Amino acid sequence: MAEKVSAKPKGQAKKHAAAEKHAAAEEEGLDPTQYFENRIRALASQKETGGNPYPHKFEVQLSIPEYVKKYESLNSEDRLEDVEVKLAGRIMNKRASSAKLLFYDLHGGGAKVQIMTDASKSELKGEDFSRFHSSVKRGDIVGIVGYPGKTKRGELSIYPKTFVVLSHCLHMMPRQKAGPRGGAENTKTTDVWIPGSARNPDAYILKDQETRYRQRYLDLMLNMEVREIFRTRSRIISYIRHFLDEREFLEVETPMMNMIAGGAAARPFVTHHNELNLKLFMRIAPELYLKELVVGGLDRVYEIGKQFRNEGIDLTHNPEFTTCEFYMAFADYNDLMRLTEDMLSGMVRELTGGYIIKYHANGLDQDPIEIDFTPPFRRIDMIEELERMANLNIPKDLSSEETNKYLVDACAKFGIKCPPPQTTTRLLDKLVGHFLEETCVNPAFIINHPEIMSPLAKWHRSKPGLTERFELFINKHELCNAYTELNDPVVQRQRFADQLKDRQSGDDEAMALDETFCTALEYGLPPTGGWGLGIDRFTMLLTDSQNIKEVLLFPAMKPQDDPSNRESNKKTQDGPLPQEFEKKATVT
Amino acid sequence: MEGALHPMRLKQLLHFAAFPKLNKTHFIFRNTRSFSTTRCASPSSSPTVAGARNRRPSSSQTSTSDREAIRAIRIKKVEELRSKGLDAYAYTWKRTHAANQLQEIYMDLGNGEEAACESDRVSIAGRIVARRAFGKLAFLTLRDDSGTIQLYCEKEKLLSDQFEHLKTLVDIGDILGAEGSIKRTEKGELSVCVTSFSILTKSLLPLPDKYHGLTDIDKRYRQRYVDMIANPEVADVFRKRAKIISEIRKTVESAGFIEVETPVLQGAAGGAEARPFITYHNSLGQDLYLRIATELHLKRMLVGGFEKVYEIGRIFRNEGLSTRHNPEFTTIEMYEAYTDYESMMNMAEEIVTRSALAVNGKLIIDYQGVEISLERPWRRETMHNLVKEATGIDFAMFEDLTAAKEVALEMLNAGGDNQNKSSIEACPSVGHVLNEVFELVVEPKLLQPTFVLDYPLEVSPLAKPHRRHAGLTERFELFVCGREMANAFSELTDPLDQRERLEDQVRQHKKKNASLVSEDKNKKVDGDDDAYDVNLDEDFLTALEYGMPPASGMGIGIDRLVMLLTNSASIRDVIAFPVLKTPQV
């Protein structure tokens, strides 16, 4: 569809380019402030003469994609002069062929159509026509009443009788800088980008990342693909919701402001309620509340929502991010692995048409890798596989001093750095990162984590010292975290106490005791499987995004007036992903 | 803890714990009048004797020390289970049916009949909420997500010593998995004839007996899960809440809207007039505000070329608590390019009626004793006309603020209302006076759904000026039961006008702050001052300068809609974990 609309025959393109140059030249001379002031003046004079530069309503009959679909089968030079169509959208290109013949590109709903404006067909005559059209600028939002047709060269167009400006773009719209890729700003990939395929942000009209993220609306206007990223995000969430609803899960909302920030180990945001004079924490995970609801008898619950962590901003971390957590009574982690496979492979297939996606894992200058979501996913028993891969023989009592020493030595042997505090948990985490996570490009479950690493997971039914937990890794990143929930309140309290020990030895990522939650467990939590997915990270995979900012409409940005930030930002963007990242930031 | 109780006392205590007093809430089920208590513990784990004292026979609340005692006994039972090689905390359970499914499938099974084919072997799981035990027979009531069913446990039909376990190790509150065939008792109770069961989760604390008692109202909200165990209809409210939100999503998505997520943490909190929560981001070294509305970011999406967007999400306002206010609450905001507020009225009708049908199946509903008809179309009337209708005053006549105030005050005096004089006197414009009179006199009377149209410009900083009436905006609010449910306008798209209006709002706010500060000085009010800063969202104004299409937008308070459709008196009844006044200890 887009091929037909946007691909332009070469001859015409040349002619247009010339005309465009002319149109651009009259504006290019102005600096942005001058341009802005000119436009403000024009609006003011329109208001003075009693005009309303911002009409209240323009009745739109068809969206632009609907228009394209309806009329794309016309033949060249077909003109349906008896048909009246009303369209509206933003003008992204203006080319004057003569004072009496102008071409515009009208964009809307992710599609575009040409407006061929001929003085002889317009309601405006002579001078009025030229004056009006010289006032219409690139970026303006217009309403068109006209008839459909195709030009000699087969380009679908609308031929206006009435042409109204509905809203004005007061700023000069950024243009693509002339470069080796060819100067015509209309150079666009002719294929519509679909989820799971590779993207090339280097070819975007608006490339500057700062501008793209700070003024997302410009990014959306100028870079057609960006809209598809966010539509993909919306479809991912909608798929998950549908998947869970179908299985009789109930969507619930738990508080984002908590008295204790529990359910994960992370530094929370602190705020204050004035009237109650109450210190509140922004939630870092909904886990404990959701389990309380399962205690209350809601056997299957989920929540899709924001979590907040007061941490640094980088390629995979934003202070607020979106997760889905679900809890399913009477299920264990084996059930959840199957459910995960069904959900994710099903989603990839529905959104991309197949199980294999392309992703620029090694930077945009390298070829994209393929990630295969065909179920079942590989299962890697953490300790067993670590011992095999690294040829280790870790002492069975993982909480002992002996083990700690063994692991310190192991890390030293392989040159794996583990900054203090060197708790057994952290040492294991580094080793697993080095030996196991690195091998997980296609989706793979790392399973059966030690108890000391998993304070909320249930001890393994047959492997002492371990838990029934899995993490799903894709492209070496943690996407899901799930376990058979620990529901023995006595053991839960003990685990919290152990965490406290780690805290005291300096690990501020150890979890705090939540007394309310422990009391809830004492009323009885049924056997339950619990699961969390980082939605931003999953969206990154399906949209070939290497920076989390690509999938957040309004990402948190460092304070603006610091040029050093800009530089470092660019540098990291092009480089490969860091080998290691902090796990805790995805889920639960 | 161990060994602190006399056996007699223990028995009594368990009795109270396990069989709460019957009361008008539906806690315990039919046929539970004659029962025997279970034995508190097996001999091996019997605590040793210590001094006994009399118990208050009708205590409605188990005291802390009693709870601790029960907890200790039940922990013993956990140990005993483990010593027998049984797990007190099972890993999983394969269910074949939910309780309600069975009730439906076997609806026609006659009293005294059994269904004992191979296909009638079922497996269920849930919480034990009542129990009666006789010599060789025990009846348990099991409740799951869907409803309840009776477990019919005959000693002969159970494996080896399972019946003993049932009597000694199972308490009310435990979560059980059970297998068996189906029968309906002579008394008509559909039952699972249990052949085997296992304890899936041992509960350590006794279920409370009375959670709707006035004294426990705080605890109901604080320990929502206990509230839900004790009162199954509480869970229904949350089921309906989910259904309503799901129906809203379906409605707007079928109209082509796409869901987006905009930030909660913002550099400036705009889009409404409310005190924001403030937090601090360590690595950015910057104060951040929690959003008080999603409006300004969603409008940026329209600038970016999305034509129909919505967001359902949490909003935060640093304000007091009431039956209608919680510091965090849920709204839907939606924006549609190339439409005006007329079309949003239709959308509001569509959303509310479809939600009502989804949860109630009808459009005539009862809200706290008032019958509300949601049949379309709903009344649409201008604010001016509604005020005129109620007071006889036509504020459209007034150019002069003083004159408007005089008339308004006179009207209030006549009604004997002296309390609200100051709010009228504080009004900086005729529009404010009109709005004030509307809120005082008209709002509470708008019981049936009513669209109030065309608000004064002065109180509507983000709405487009009315195309025909100077001084008014194209804005409506929807009222049901005297409560605002929705707020919508033809959006202001003129960036210059918008800048002026927001600047004016900031000026007014500063003026108010200044007067508060001086008042504070006089009164020496303790605690936080009421002042807070309002900043211009420059980025939003810049976005408008790039051109936003003509559009309409609407916000609906989802908590209030859920209150209306579930007949809930307080917002705390529709929020699973509301913020409470007294902090938890």
mmCIF file of C-alpha atoms in Angstrom, chain A residues 228-388:
data_model
loop_
_atom_site.group_PDB
_atom_site.id
_atom_site.type_symbol
_atom_site.label_atom_id
_atom_site.label_comp_id
_atom_site.label_asym_id
_atom_site.label_seq_id
_atom_site.Cartn_x
_atom_site.Cartn_y
_atom_site.Cartn_z
ATOM 1 C CA GLU A 228 4.704 1.778 14.217
ATOM 2 C CA ILE A 229 6.973 1.249 17.234
ATOM 3 C CA PHE A 230 4.286 2.572 19.519
ATOM 4 C CA ARG A 231 1.528 0.747 17.737
ATOM 5 C CA THR A 232 3.573 -2.409 18.243
ATOM 6 C CA ARG A 233 3.924 -1.589 21.920
ATOM 7 C CA SER A 234 0.191 -1.171 22.198
ATOM 8 C CA ARG A 235 -0.414 -4.453 20.373
ATOM 9 C CA ILE A 236 1.996 -6.312 22.653
ATOM 10 C CA ILE A 237 0.140 -5.126 25.731
ATOM 11 C CA SER A 238 -3.160 -5.828 24.164
ATOM 12 C CA TYR A 239 -2.061 -9.353 23.216
ATOM 13 C CA ILE A 240 -0.933 -10.105 26.768
ATOM 14 C CA ARG A 241 -4.178 -8.782 28.177
ATOM 15 C CA HIS A 242 -6.196 -10.849 25.772
ATOM 16 C CA PHE A 243 -4.089 -13.943 26.452
ATOM 17 C CA LEU A 244 -4.642 -13.652 30.207
ATOM 18 C CA ASP A 245 -8.307 -12.651 29.970
ATOM 19 C CA GLU A 246 -8.927 -15.730 27.865
ATOM 20 C CA ARG A 247 -7.509 -17.845 30.681
ATOM 21 C CA GLU A 248 -9.810 -16.213 33.204
ATOM 22 C CA PHE A 249 -7.268 -13.979 34.834
ATOM 23 C CA LEU A 250 -8.666 -10.866 36.440
ATOM 24 C CA GLU A 251 -6.970 -7.526 35.827
ATOM 25 C CA VAL A 252 -6.533 -5.582 39.052
ATOM 26 C CA GLU A 253 -4.903 -2.375 40.189
ATOM 27 C CA THR A 254 -2.724 -2.239 43.278
ATOM 28 C CA PRO A 255 -1.266 0.893 44.860
ATOM 29 C CA MET A 256 1.613 2.703 43.253
ATOM 30 C CA MET A 257 2.293 4.523 46.499
ATOM 31 C CA ASN A 258 3.297 2.208 49.324
ATOM 32 C CA MET A 259 4.213 2.438 52.964
ATOM 33 C CA ILE A 260 7.024 -0.059 52.332
ATOM 34 C CA ALA A 261 8.607 -0.607 48.938
ATOM 35 C CA GLY A 262 8.553 -4.391 48.743
ATOM 36 C CA GLY A 263 8.484 -7.242 46.258
ATOM 37 C CA ALA A 264 11.897 -6.487 44.839
ATOM 38 C CA ALA A 265 15.239 -5.094 45.792
ATOM 39 C CA ALA A 266 15.750 -1.602 44.438
ATOM 40 C CA ARG A 267 16.041 1.955 45.568
ATOM 41 C CA PRO A 268 12.572 3.523 45.650
ATOM 42 C CA PHE A 269 11.340 7.052 44.995
ATOM 43 C CA VAL A 270 10.162 8.790 48.128
ATOM 44 C CA THR A 271 7.301 11.231 48.314
ATOM 45 C CA HIS A 272 5.172 12.834 50.953
ATOM 46 C CA HIS A 273 1.456 13.174 51.538
ATOM 47 C CA ASN A 274 0.864 16.597 53.026
ATOM 48 C CA GLU A 275 -2.457 16.278 54.758
ATOM 49 C CA LEU A 276 -1.680 12.902 56.265
ATOM 50 C CA ASN A 277 1.912 13.929 56.870
ATOM 51 C CA LEU A 278 2.897 10.545 55.556
ATOM 52 C CA LYS A 279 6.053 9.343 53.883
ATOM 53 C CA LEU A 280 5.244 7.192 50.876
ATOM 54 C CA PHE A 281 7.352 5.140 48.473
ATOM 55 C CA MET A 282 6.620 4.655 44.810
ATOM 56 C CA ARG A 283 6.223 0.952 44.227
ATOM 57 C CA ILE A 284 9.137 -1.059 42.901
ATOM 58 C CA ALA A 285 6.981 -4.135 42.234
ATOM 59 C CA PRO A 286 3.303 -5.064 42.715
ATOM 60 C CA GLU A 287 4.159 -8.610 43.806
ATOM 61 C CA LEU A 288 3.194 -8.527 47.469
ATOM 62 C CA TYR A 289 -0.182 -6.877 46.911
ATOM 63 C CA LEU A 290 -1.046 -9.262 44.122
ATOM 64 C CA LYS A 291 -0.280 -12.245 46.326
ATOM 65 C CA GLU A 292 -2.475 -10.728 49.034
ATOM 66 C CA LEU A 293 -5.331 -10.758 46.531
ATOM 67 C CA VAL A 294 -4.705 -14.437 45.826
ATOM 68 C CA VAL A 295 -4.886 -15.010 49.579
ATOM 69 C CA GLY A 296 -8.213 -13.175 49.414
ATOM 70 C CA GLY A 297 -9.563 -15.693 46.935
ATOM 71 C CA LEU A 298 -8.907 -14.133 43.523
ATOM 72 C CA ASP A 299 -7.238 -17.201 42.091
ATOM 73 C CA ARG A 300 -5.872 -15.638 38.931
ATOM 74 C CA VAL A 301 -4.900 -12.003 38.911
ATOM 75 C CA TYR A 302 -2.660 -9.789 36.826
ATOM 76 C CA GLU A 303 -1.614 -6.204 36.668
ATOM 77 C CA ILE A 304 -0.025 -4.355 33.800
ATOM 78 C CA GLY A 305 1.452 -1.136 35.048
ATOM 79 C CA LYS A 306 4.292 1.159 35.886
ATOM 80 C CA GLN A 307 7.032 0.397 38.377
ATOM 81 C CA PHE A 308 9.440 3.017 39.640
ATOM 82 C CA ARG A 309 13.089 2.692 40.549
ATOM 83 C CA ASN A 310 15.306 5.495 41.618
ATOM 84 C CA GLU A 311 18.299 4.429 39.595
ATOM 85 C CA GLY A 312 20.529 5.659 36.849
ATOM 86 C CA ILE A 313 19.308 6.074 33.305
ATOM 87 C CA ASP A 314 20.944 4.023 30.565
ATOM 88 C CA LEU A 315 20.206 1.939 27.501
ATOM 89 C CA THR A 316 17.996 -0.494 29.366
ATOM 90 C CA HIS A 317 16.834 1.522 32.384
ATOM 91 C CA ASN A 318 14.268 4.265 32.744
ATOM 92 C CA PRO A 319 13.078 5.431 36.185
ATOM 93 C CA GLU A 320 9.539 4.319 35.339
ATOM 94 C CA PHE A 321 8.894 1.224 33.312
ATOM 95 C CA THR A 322 6.026 -1.108 32.566
ATOM 96 C CA THR A 323 5.656 -4.684 33.698
ATOM 97 C CA CYS A 324 3.025 -7.363 33.617
ATOM 98 C CA GLU A 325 2.826 -9.578 36.663
ATOM 99 C CA PHE A 326 0.401 -12.432 37.006
ATOM 100 C CA TYR A 327 -0.329 -14.919 39.778
ATOM 101 C CA MET A 328 -2.031 -18.210 39.194
ATOM 102 C CA ALA A 329 -3.258 -20.329 42.075
ATOM 103 C CA PHE A 330 -2.637 -24.070 41.904
ATOM 104 C CA ALA A 331 0.031 -23.692 39.231
ATOM 105 C CA ASP A 332 3.795 -24.132 39.612
ATOM 106 C CA TYR A 333 6.797 -22.942 37.664
ATOM 107 C CA ASN A 334 6.583 -25.805 35.209
ATOM 108 C CA ASP A 335 3.095 -24.694 34.241
ATOM 109 C CA LEU A 336 4.349 -21.145 33.916
ATOM 110 C CA MET A 337 7.185 -22.104 31.596
ATOM 111 C CA ARG A 338 4.684 -23.660 29.245
ATOM 112 C CA LEU A 339 2.431 -20.626 29.561
ATOM 113 C CA THR A 340 5.378 -18.331 28.818
ATOM 114 C CA GLU A 341 6.230 -20.299 25.695
ATOM 115 C CA ASP A 342 2.635 -20.148 24.522
ATOM 116 C CA MET A 343 2.277 -16.463 25.210
ATOM 117 C CA LEU A 344 5.522 -15.200 23.740
ATOM 118 C CA SER A 345 5.771 -17.451 20.722
ATOM 119 C CA GLY A 346 2.092 -16.854 20.000
ATOM 120 C CA MET A 347 2.579 -13.129 20.256
ATOM 121 C CA VAL A 348 5.633 -13.079 18.023
ATOM 122 C CA ARG A 349 3.783 -15.091 15.456
ATOM 123 C CA GLU A 350 0.729 -12.890 15.533
ATOM 124 C CA LEU A 351 2.656 -9.632 15.365
ATOM 125 C CA THR A 352 5.390 -10.605 12.932
ATOM 126 C CA GLY A 353 3.884 -13.456 10.942
ATOM 127 C CA GLY A 354 6.575 -15.958 12.016
ATOM 128 C CA TYR A 355 8.719 -17.126 14.921
ATOM 129 C CA ILE A 356 11.986 -15.514 13.847
ATOM 130 C CA ILE A 357 12.797 -11.856 14.380
ATOM 131 C CA LYS A 358 15.718 -9.722 13.304
ATOM 132 C CA TYR A 359 17.576 -7.623 15.824
ATOM 133 C CA HIS A 360 20.669 -5.413 15.688
ATOM 134 C CA ALA A 361 22.301 -6.967 18.717
ATOM 135 C CA ASN A 362 25.778 -5.807 17.761
ATOM 136 C CA GLY A 363 25.097 -2.242 16.737
ATOM 137 C CA LEU A 364 23.588 -0.746 13.628
ATOM 138 C CA ASP A 365 26.779 -1.115 11.619
ATOM 139 C CA GLN A 366 26.692 -4.905 11.975
ATOM 140 C CA ASP A 367 24.165 -7.213 10.386
ATOM 141 C CA PRO A 368 21.144 -7.954 12.547
ATOM 142 C CA ILE A 369 21.033 -11.317 14.278
ATOM 143 C CA GLU A 370 18.061 -13.666 14.174
ATOM 144 C CA ILE A 371 16.181 -14.656 17.289
ATOM 145 C CA ASP A 372 14.028 -17.742 17.065
ATOM 146 C CA PHE A 373 10.907 -17.941 19.234
ATOM 147 C CA THR A 374 9.864 -21.404 18.129
ATOM 148 C CA PRO A 375 8.720 -23.274 21.236
ATOM 149 C CA PRO A 376 9.763 -25.091 23.349
ATOM 150 C CA PHE A 377 12.509 -22.864 24.756
ATOM 151 C CA ARG A 378 15.771 -24.293 26.050
ATOM 152 C CA ARG A 379 15.934 -24.993 29.810
ATOM 153 C CA ILE A 380 19.210 -24.487 31.613
ATOM 154 C CA ASP A 381 19.617 -25.765 35.142
ATOM 155 C CA MET A 382 21.600 -22.942 36.705
ATOM 156 C CA ILE A 383 24.046 -24.586 39.112
ATOM 157 C CA GLU A 384 24.368 -27.831 37.193
ATOM 158 C CA GLU A 385 25.131 -26.052 33.946
ATOM 159 C CA LEU A 386 27.418 -23.516 35.591
ATOM 160 C CA GLU A 387 29.474 -26.303 37.130
ATOM 161 C CA ARG A 388 29.668 -28.049 33.785
#
